[in-house]
Coordinates of C-alpha atoms in Angstrom, one line a residue:
M1 CA -35.4 18.1 -112.2
M2 CA -36.1 16.7 -108.8
N3 CA -35.6 13.1 -107.9
H4 CA -36.4 11.1 -104.8
A5 CA -34.3 8.4 -103.1
R6 CA -35.3 6.3 -100.2
V7 CA -33.0 6.4 -97.2
F8 CA -33.3 4.0 -94.2
K9 CA -32.4 5.5 -90.8
K10 CA -31.9 4.1 -87.3
T11 CA -30.6 5.8 -84.2
A12 CA -29.0 4.3 -81.1
P13 CA -31.2 4.3 -77.9
N14 CA -29.1 7.1 -76.4
G15 CA -29.5 9.2 -79.6
K16 CA -25.7 9.8 -80.0
I17 CA -25.1 7.8 -83.2
T18 CA -27.4 7.5 -86.3
V19 CA -26.9 5.4 -89.4
Y20 CA -28.4 6.0 -92.8
V21 CA -28.3 3.4 -95.6
E22 CA -29.5 3.5 -99.2
R23 CA -31.0 0.0 -99.2
R24 CA -31.8 -2.9 -96.9
E25 CA -32.1 -5.5 -99.7
L26 CA -28.9 -6.5 -101.5
C27 CA -29.1 -8.5 -104.7
I28 CA -26.9 -11.5 -105.3
A29 CA -26.0 -11.1 -109.0
E30 CA -23.5 -12.7 -111.3
P31 CA -20.6 -10.2 -110.8
G32 CA -21.2 -10.2 -107.0
I33 CA -23.4 -8.8 -104.2
Q34 CA -24.5 -5.2 -104.3
P35 CA -22.4 -3.0 -102.0
L36 CA -24.1 -1.4 -99.0
H37 CA -23.6 2.4 -99.1
G38 CA -24.5 4.5 -96.0
V39 CA -23.6 7.4 -93.8
L40 CA -22.9 7.5 -90.1
F41 CA -23.8 10.6 -88.1
V42 CA -21.8 10.8 -84.8
D43 CA -22.0 13.1 -81.8
A44 CA -18.2 13.8 -81.3
N45 CA -18.8 15.2 -77.8
Y46 CA -20.1 11.8 -76.7
V47 CA -17.6 9.6 -78.5
K48 CA -14.6 11.7 -77.5
D49 CA -11.5 9.4 -77.7
R50 CA -13.4 6.2 -78.4
K51 CA -14.1 4.7 -81.8
V52 CA -17.1 3.6 -83.8
F53 CA -17.0 0.2 -85.5
G54 CA -19.3 -1.3 -88.1
Q55 CA -19.9 -5.0 -88.8
F56 CA -22.0 -6.9 -91.4
V57 CA -22.9 -10.1 -89.6
L58 CA -24.5 -13.4 -90.8
T59 CA -26.7 -15.2 -88.2
F60 CA -27.7 -18.8 -88.8
R61 CA -30.1 -20.2 -86.3
Y62 CA -31.0 -23.8 -86.6
G63 CA -33.1 -24.4 -83.5
R64 CA -35.8 -22.8 -81.3
E65 CA -34.8 -20.1 -79.0
D66 CA -37.2 -21.2 -76.3
E67 CA -35.4 -24.6 -76.1
E68 CA -32.0 -23.2 -75.3
V69 CA -31.1 -24.2 -71.8
M70 CA -27.9 -24.4 -69.6
G71 CA -25.9 -22.2 -72.0
L72 CA -26.7 -24.2 -75.1
R73 CA -27.3 -22.1 -78.2
F74 CA -28.7 -23.2 -81.5
C75 CA -27.2 -20.3 -83.3
N76 CA -24.0 -19.5 -85.2
E77 CA -22.7 -16.0 -86.2
A78 CA -20.1 -15.0 -88.8
C79 CA -18.8 -11.5 -89.3
L80 CA -18.5 -11.1 -93.1
Q81 CA -16.9 -7.6 -92.9
A82 CA -15.8 -5.3 -90.2
Q83 CA -14.3 -1.8 -90.3
Q84 CA -13.6 1.3 -88.2
L85 CA -16.0 4.0 -89.2
W86 CA -15.0 6.8 -86.7
P87 CA -12.5 8.3 -86.8
M88 CA -11.5 7.5 -90.3
A89 CA -8.7 5.0 -90.2
D90 CA -6.5 6.9 -92.7
G91 CA -7.1 10.2 -91.0
E92 CA -8.4 11.8 -94.2
H93 CA -11.4 14.1 -94.2
E94 CA -11.8 14.3 -97.9
F95 CA -14.4 11.7 -99.0
K96 CA -13.9 10.2 -102.4
N97 CA -16.0 7.9 -104.6
L98 CA -19.2 8.8 -102.9
T99 CA -22.6 7.9 -104.4
P100 CA -24.9 10.9 -105.1
L101 CA -27.0 10.0 -102.1
Q102 CA -24.0 9.8 -99.8
D103 CA -22.8 13.1 -101.0
T104 CA -26.2 14.7 -100.4
L105 CA -26.5 13.3 -96.9
V106 CA -22.9 14.4 -95.9
K107 CA -23.6 17.9 -97.0
R108 CA -26.9 18.1 -95.1
L109 CA -25.8 16.4 -91.9
G110 CA -22.6 18.4 -91.5
S111 CA -19.2 17.6 -90.0
G112 CA -20.4 14.7 -87.9
A113 CA -21.3 12.6 -91.0
V114 CA -19.0 9.9 -92.2
P115 CA -19.8 7.8 -95.3
F116 CA -19.1 4.1 -95.5
T117 CA -19.3 1.1 -97.8
F118 CA -19.6 -2.6 -97.0
T119 CA -18.8 -5.1 -99.6
V120 CA -20.2 -8.6 -98.8
S121 CA -18.6 -11.8 -100.1
S122 CA -20.3 -13.3 -103.1
L123 CA -20.4 -16.6 -101.2
A124 CA -23.0 -15.3 -98.7
P125 CA -26.3 -17.3 -99.1
P126 CA -29.7 -15.6 -99.5
S127 CA -31.9 -14.7 -96.5
V128 CA -34.4 -17.4 -95.6
T129 CA -36.5 -17.8 -92.5
L130 CA -37.9 -21.1 -91.3
L131 CA -41.1 -21.4 -89.4
P132 CA -41.7 -24.5 -87.2
A133 CA -45.0 -26.3 -87.3
R134 CA -45.5 -25.6 -83.6
T135 CA -46.2 -22.1 -82.4
Y136 CA -43.1 -20.1 -82.2
V137 CA -42.4 -16.4 -81.4
G138 CA -38.6 -16.4 -80.7
A139 CA -35.7 -15.2 -82.7
P140 CA -35.9 -15.9 -86.4
I141 CA -34.7 -19.4 -87.4
G142 CA -32.7 -19.6 -90.6
T143 CA -30.2 -17.4 -92.4
N144 CA -30.4 -13.7 -91.5
Y145 CA -28.2 -10.6 -91.8
D146 CA -27.8 -7.4 -89.8
L147 CA -25.6 -4.3 -89.9
R148 CA -24.2 -3.5 -86.4
I149 CA -22.7 -0.2 -85.4
F150 CA -21.3 0.3 -81.9
V151 CA -19.0 2.5 -79.8
G152 CA -16.0 1.0 -78.2
E153 CA -12.3 1.0 -77.7
N154 CA -11.6 -2.1 -79.7
P155 CA -13.5 -4.0 -82.4
D156 CA -13.7 -7.1 -80.2
D157 CA -15.5 -5.1 -77.4
K158 CA -18.9 -6.3 -76.4
P159 CA -21.4 -3.6 -77.6
H160 CA -23.5 -1.7 -75.1
K161 CA -27.2 -1.7 -76.0
R162 CA -27.6 2.1 -75.4
S163 CA -24.7 3.0 -77.8
S164 CA -25.2 0.4 -80.5
I165 CA -27.4 0.0 -83.6
R166 CA -28.6 -3.2 -85.2
M167 CA -30.4 -2.9 -88.5
G168 CA -31.8 -6.0 -90.3
M169 CA -30.6 -6.7 -93.9
K170 CA -31.7 -9.1 -96.6
L171 CA -29.9 -10.8 -99.5
Y172 CA -31.9 -12.2 -102.4
Q173 CA -31.4 -13.7 -105.8
T174 CA -33.0 -12.8 -109.1
A175 CA -33.9 -14.9 -112.1
S176 CA -31.3 -15.3 -114.8
E177 CA -32.0 -14.5 -118.5
V178 CA -31.9 -18.1 -119.5
D179 CA -35.1 -19.0 -117.4
R180 CA -37.5 -18.2 -120.2
T181 CA -38.6 -21.6 -121.6
P182 CA -41.9 -22.7 -120.2
P183 CA -41.4 -25.9 -118.1
Y184 CA -42.9 -29.1 -119.5
A185 CA -43.1 -32.7 -118.3
A186 CA -44.9 -35.8 -119.5
V187 CA -45.2 -39.3 -118.2
S188 CA -46.8 -42.5 -119.4
K189 CA -47.6 -45.3 -116.9
Q190 CA -48.8 -48.8 -117.1
L191 CA -51.5 -49.4 -114.5
L192 CA -51.4 -52.4 -112.3
L193 CA -53.8 -55.3 -113.3
A194 CA -55.0 -53.3 -116.3
E195 CA -54.3 -53.2 -120.0
G196 CA -52.8 -50.1 -121.7
Q197 CA -51.3 -46.9 -120.3
V198 CA -52.4 -43.5 -119.1
E199 CA -50.5 -40.5 -120.5
V200 CA -50.4 -37.1 -118.7
E201 CA -48.7 -33.9 -119.9
A202 CA -48.3 -30.8 -117.8
T203 CA -47.1 -27.4 -119.0
L204 CA -46.6 -24.1 -117.2
D205 CA -47.1 -20.7 -118.9
K206 CA -43.7 -19.4 -117.6
A207 CA -40.6 -20.6 -115.8
V208 CA -40.4 -17.8 -113.2
Y209 CA -43.2 -16.4 -111.1
E210 CA -43.1 -13.5 -108.7
R211 CA -45.0 -13.5 -105.4
Q212 CA -48.7 -12.9 -105.6
E213 CA -48.7 -14.3 -109.2
K214 CA -51.0 -17.3 -110.0
V215 CA -49.4 -20.4 -111.5
S216 CA -51.2 -21.5 -114.6
V217 CA -51.0 -25.2 -115.4
S218 CA -52.2 -26.8 -118.6
V219 CA -52.9 -30.5 -118.1
S220 CA -53.5 -33.0 -121.0
V221 CA -54.7 -36.5 -120.2
T222 CA -54.9 -39.4 -122.7
N223 CA -56.4 -42.6 -121.5
H224 CA -55.2 -45.7 -123.4
S225 CA -56.0 -48.1 -120.5
S226 CA -59.0 -50.1 -119.7
R227 CA -59.9 -48.1 -116.6
N228 CA -61.5 -44.7 -116.1
V229 CA -59.7 -41.7 -114.7
R230 CA -61.9 -40.6 -111.8
R231 CA -60.2 -37.5 -110.5
I232 CA -57.4 -34.9 -111.2
K233 CA -55.5 -33.2 -108.4
V234 CA -52.9 -30.4 -108.9
L235 CA -50.5 -29.4 -106.1
V236 CA -47.8 -26.8 -105.6
V237 CA -45.2 -28.1 -103.3
Q238 CA -42.4 -26.2 -101.5
F239 CA -39.3 -28.2 -100.9
V240 CA -36.7 -27.0 -98.3
D241 CA -33.2 -28.3 -98.0
V242 CA -31.1 -27.2 -95.0
A243 CA -27.6 -27.7 -96.1
M244 CA -26.1 -28.0 -92.6
F245 CA -28.1 -31.3 -91.9
S246 CA -28.4 -34.4 -94.0
N247 CA -31.9 -34.9 -92.8
G248 CA -33.0 -31.3 -92.9
K249 CA -35.4 -31.7 -95.8
F250 CA -39.1 -30.7 -95.7
K251 CA -42.1 -30.6 -98.0
N252 CA -45.2 -28.5 -97.6
I253 CA -48.2 -28.1 -99.9
V254 CA -48.7 -24.4 -100.5
A255 CA -51.6 -24.6 -103.1
T256 CA -54.0 -27.4 -104.2
V257 CA -56.8 -27.9 -106.6
D258 CA -58.9 -31.1 -106.6
S259 CA -61.3 -31.4 -109.6
T260 CA -63.7 -34.0 -111.1
D261 CA -64.8 -31.7 -114.0
G262 CA -64.6 -33.7 -117.2
C263 CA -64.3 -37.0 -115.3
P264 CA -64.5 -39.8 -115.5
I265 CA -62.2 -40.1 -118.5
S266 CA -63.2 -43.2 -120.3
P267 CA -60.8 -45.5 -122.1
G268 CA -59.7 -44.0 -125.4
A269 CA -60.7 -40.4 -124.4
T270 CA -58.6 -37.3 -124.1
L271 CA -59.1 -34.3 -121.7
T272 CA -57.3 -30.9 -121.7
R273 CA -57.8 -28.5 -118.8
Q274 CA -56.3 -25.3 -117.4
F275 CA -55.8 -24.9 -113.6
Q276 CA -54.9 -21.7 -111.7
L277 CA -53.1 -22.0 -108.4
N278 CA -52.1 -19.2 -105.9
P279 CA -49.2 -20.4 -103.7
A280 CA -49.6 -19.1 -100.2
R281 CA -48.8 -20.0 -96.6
G282 CA -51.5 -22.2 -95.1
T283 CA -51.8 -24.9 -92.5
I284 CA -48.5 -26.7 -92.2
K285 CA -47.3 -30.0 -90.8
N286 CA -43.5 -29.3 -91.2
W287 CA -41.1 -26.4 -91.2
I288 CA -41.9 -24.0 -94.0
A289 CA -39.6 -21.3 -95.5
L290 CA -40.9 -17.7 -95.4
E291 CA -39.5 -14.4 -96.5
E292 CA -38.3 -13.0 -93.2
F293 CA -41.0 -12.7 -90.5
Y294 CA -43.6 -14.7 -88.7
D295 CA -46.8 -12.7 -88.7
R296 CA -49.9 -13.7 -90.8
E297 CA -48.8 -11.5 -93.7
S298 CA -45.6 -13.5 -94.2
A299 CA -44.9 -14.4 -97.9
L300 CA -43.4 -17.6 -99.1
A301 CA -39.6 -17.6 -99.4
S302 CA -38.2 -17.0 -102.9
S303 CA -36.4 -19.9 -104.6
V304 CA -32.8 -20.3 -103.6
T305 CA -30.6 -22.0 -106.2
R306 CA -27.0 -23.1 -106.2
L307 CA -24.8 -22.3 -109.1
E308 CA -23.1 -25.2 -110.7
A309 CA -19.6 -23.8 -110.1
Q310 CA -20.3 -23.2 -106.4
E311 CA -20.0 -25.8 -103.6
R312 CA -22.8 -26.5 -101.2
N313 CA -22.9 -23.7 -98.7
V314 CA -23.2 -24.9 -95.1
F315 CA -25.1 -21.8 -94.0
A316 CA -27.5 -21.9 -97.0
I317 CA -31.1 -23.0 -97.0
Y318 CA -32.1 -24.1 -100.5
V319 CA -35.8 -23.6 -101.5
S320 CA -37.4 -25.0 -104.6
Y321 CA -41.0 -25.3 -105.9
Y322 CA -42.7 -27.7 -108.3
V323 CA -46.2 -28.5 -109.5
K324 CA -47.4 -32.0 -109.2
V325 CA -50.3 -33.4 -111.2
K326 CA -51.9 -36.6 -109.9
L327 CA -54.5 -38.8 -111.7
F328 CA -56.6 -41.3 -109.7
T329 CA -58.1 -44.3 -111.4
S330 CA -58.6 -47.0 -108.8
A331 CA -57.6 -47.9 -105.2
I332 CA -55.0 -50.5 -106.3
G333 CA -52.1 -49.2 -108.3
G334 CA -54.3 -46.6 -110.0
E335 CA -52.3 -43.4 -109.6
V336 CA -50.3 -41.5 -112.2
S337 CA -48.3 -38.4 -111.3
V338 CA -45.9 -35.9 -113.0
K339 CA -43.8 -33.1 -111.5
V340 CA -42.9 -29.8 -113.2
P341 CA -40.4 -27.5 -111.4
F342 CA -40.6 -23.7 -111.5
K343 CA -39.0 -20.8 -109.7
L344 CA -40.7 -18.3 -107.3
M345 CA -38.4 -15.2 -107.3
R346 CA -37.8 -11.7 -108.6
R347 CA -37.1 -11.2 -112.2
Q348 CA -35.1 -8.0 -111.9
I349 CA -33.2 -5.7 -109.5
V350 CA -35.2 -2.8 -108.1
E351 CA -32.8 0.2 -108.2
D352 CA -33.2 3.2 -106.0
A353 CA -33.9 6.5 -107.7
A354 CA -30.9 8.6 -108.6
T355 CA -30.3 11.5 -106.3
S356 CA -28.7 14.7 -107.5
T357 CA -26.2 16.5 -105.3
S358 CA -27.1 20.0 -106.6
S359 CA -29.8 20.6 -104.0
Q360 CA -30.4 24.1 -102.7
P361 CA -30.7 24.9 -99.0
G362 CA -34.2 25.2 -97.8
Q363 CA -35.7 22.6 -100.0
S364 CA -38.1 20.1 -98.4
L365 CA -38.3 16.4 -97.7
P366 CA -41.7 15.2 -98.8
E367 CA -43.6 12.8 -96.7
A368 CA -44.0 9.2 -98.1
S369 CA -47.7 9.3 -97.2
G370 CA -48.3 12.2 -99.5
E371 CA -48.8 14.8 -96.8
P372 CA -47.5 18.3 -97.3
S373 CA -43.7 18.7 -97.0
V374 CA -42.1 20.6 -94.3
P375 CA -39.2 23.0 -95.3
L376 CA -35.8 22.2 -93.9
E377 CA -33.3 24.6 -92.5
P378 CA -30.0 24.5 -94.3
A379 CA -27.3 22.4 -92.6
S380 CA -24.4 24.4 -91.5
P381 CA -21.1 22.7 -90.7
Q382 CA -20.1 23.0 -87.0
P383 CA -16.8 22.5 -85.3
T384 CA -16.3 19.0 -84.0
G385 CA -15.7 20.1 -80.5
S386 CA -18.9 22.1 -80.2
Q387 CA -21.2 19.9 -82.3
D388 CA -24.7 19.5 -80.8
A389 CA -25.9 16.4 -82.6
E390 CA -29.6 15.7 -82.4
P391 CA -30.9 12.9 -84.4
P392 CA -34.0 13.5 -86.6
Q393 CA -37.3 12.9 -84.9
L394 CA -40.5 11.4 -86.2
A395 CA -42.7 14.1 -87.6
A396 CA -46.1 14.6 -86.0
G397 CA -48.9 12.8 -87.7
S398 CA -46.7 10.2 -89.4
Q399 CA -47.5 7.2 -87.2
D400 CA -49.4 5.3 -89.9
V401 CA -47.4 2.2 -91.0
G402 CA -49.9 1.2 -93.7
A403 CA -53.0 -0.8 -93.7
P404 CA -52.5 -4.6 -93.2
L405 CA -52.5 -6.8 -96.2
E406 CA -55.5 -9.0 -97.0
E407 CA -55.1 -12.5 -95.8
S408 CA -54.3 -14.9 -98.6
E409 CA -56.4 -17.9 -99.3
R410 CA -55.3 -20.8 -97.2
P411 CA -54.5 -23.9 -99.2
H412 CA -55.7 -27.2 -97.8
Q413 CA -53.1 -29.4 -96.2
E414 CA -53.4 -32.9 -97.6
E415 CA -51.4 -35.8 -98.9
A416 CA -49.1 -37.2 -96.3
D417 CA -46.6 -38.2 -98.9
E418 CA -46.1 -34.6 -100.0
G419 CA -46.6 -32.9 -96.7
G420 CA -44.1 -35.1 -94.9
G421 CA -40.5 -34.3 -94.3
G422 CA -37.6 -36.5 -95.3
G423 CA -36.0 -38.4 -92.5
G424 CA -37.5 -36.5 -89.6
G425 CA -35.7 -33.3 -90.3
G426 CA -38.2 -31.3 -88.3
R427 CA -37.3 -33.2 -85.1
A428 CA -33.6 -32.9 -85.8
L429 CA -33.8 -29.2 -86.0
D430 CA -36.0 -29.0 -83.0
K431 CA -33.3 -30.8 -81.0
L432 CA -30.3 -29.2 -82.4
G433 CA -32.3 -27.1 -82.6
G434 CA -25.0 20.2 -88.2
R435 CA -28.8 19.1 -87.8
G436 CA -30.1 16.5 -90.0
P437 CA -33.5 16.4 -91.7
A438 CA -36.5 17.0 -89.5
V439 CA -39.1 15.1 -91.4
V440 CA -39.1 11.3 -91.1
S441 CA -41.9 8.8 -91.9
R442 CA -42.4 5.3 -90.9
C443 CA -41.3 2.8 -93.6
L444 CA -44.4 1.6 -95.3
R445 CA -42.8 -1.2 -97.1
L446 CA -39.8 -2.6 -95.3
C447 CA -40.2 -1.7 -91.6
R448 CA -41.5 -5.2 -91.0
L449 CA -38.0 -6.5 -91.5
C450 CA -37.2 -5.0 -88.1
L451 CA -40.6 -5.0 -86.4
G452 CA -40.8 -8.8 -86.9
N453 CA -37.8 -9.1 -84.6
N454 CA -38.0 -7.2 -81.4
R455 CA -34.2 -7.1 -81.1
W456 CA -34.0 -4.4 -83.8
G457 CA -36.9 -2.1 -82.7
P458 CA -38.6 0.4 -85.0
D459 CA -36.9 1.6 -88.1
Y460 CA -37.7 4.6 -90.3
Y461 CA -36.9 6.0 -93.7
L462 CA -36.9 9.4 -95.2
P463 CA -37.2 10.3 -98.9
V464 CA -34.5 12.8 -99.9
H465 CA -35.8 15.5 -102.2
V466 CA -33.1 17.2 -104.2

């Protein structure tokens, strides 16, 4: 039986070091964060007596890059883990506890391949990118991660661009098993200068939604007052809380429905209706949280929650969503509203396909685009002193990066009370601001992680066929 496993690859500008990783998205689960497994391919003739170091770095940017002047930087960095990858620190050449994919890559790449594993602290916050309301094309603002590989004498040396690699990473949360009860909220309000009350109930069909899913809201209105209910408005609001700043709170409407069907609701009458809303990025008045890049295909950021046992993380950006139902009766004191929170996040971890290490020489690596596979020559180990390391090149005819996604419907930006930030947080942030495989295809799904930031450059993956 043959299985496929996705491998992400990036080579230094001088072509002397190449890194392969199994995944670029690490899940923050209850036991801890998924470890990052990979393989480093080194040209020993180039490195010689120097060393190769690896770092997993958190970058928190809280201001615009184009406003950094006179050496002022609106950016903090924290190295979560660092290790020496080449030569092996213990001097051993027998690799133990390898994943099936690492074992396969080590056998195919030859003697210049070194496996590695990074274990990230469970306190690391999820990745979130903030987009200012004003046009911005600089470095991503928010919480981002990247894997850095560089050649040097000491781990504190400043990496040279030609002999270093930076590959963007992402940390994300998944919904817990307890989030299964459909959210429900109800409110009853006495109207000003009117007799009786107006009752409104709102129920969602589920507690957790994935991106591109529509939010279904069931609204029930009972009018016990002496006034008519003229209009019903349903909103989906994104609330962002930047933990580093007390005033770093923002609200943006990401979906809205305004309806007069069934209205006016006369005194003593009852109305029940279903509304479908599709949360998407639209016109914004404040900072909005996105997945990880700024182009028009950007998706809304997933919900970021804080466990009860954890303290507030200063580098975290907490994101939450809720549905708000508003009833309008009259111009004076005639508004009734109710909020129902929900989560927009993944429900489960997407595991990579298992890779067997019993592959035979001469098997092929199939193209991700479905084109015919090109057979590979078997990898033969070479002495370290005479190794001619040439990184894999992009195969001819594999330049397609996939068709652009269709643009989502843009929600109308209304309601100053919902679209406004708390305490001027937007202004505060503004101010503070051996040969390897020969067949490689562009990543059709995740290459935008690096293409969205020109510091990282293009990135590729290759499916390993064993």
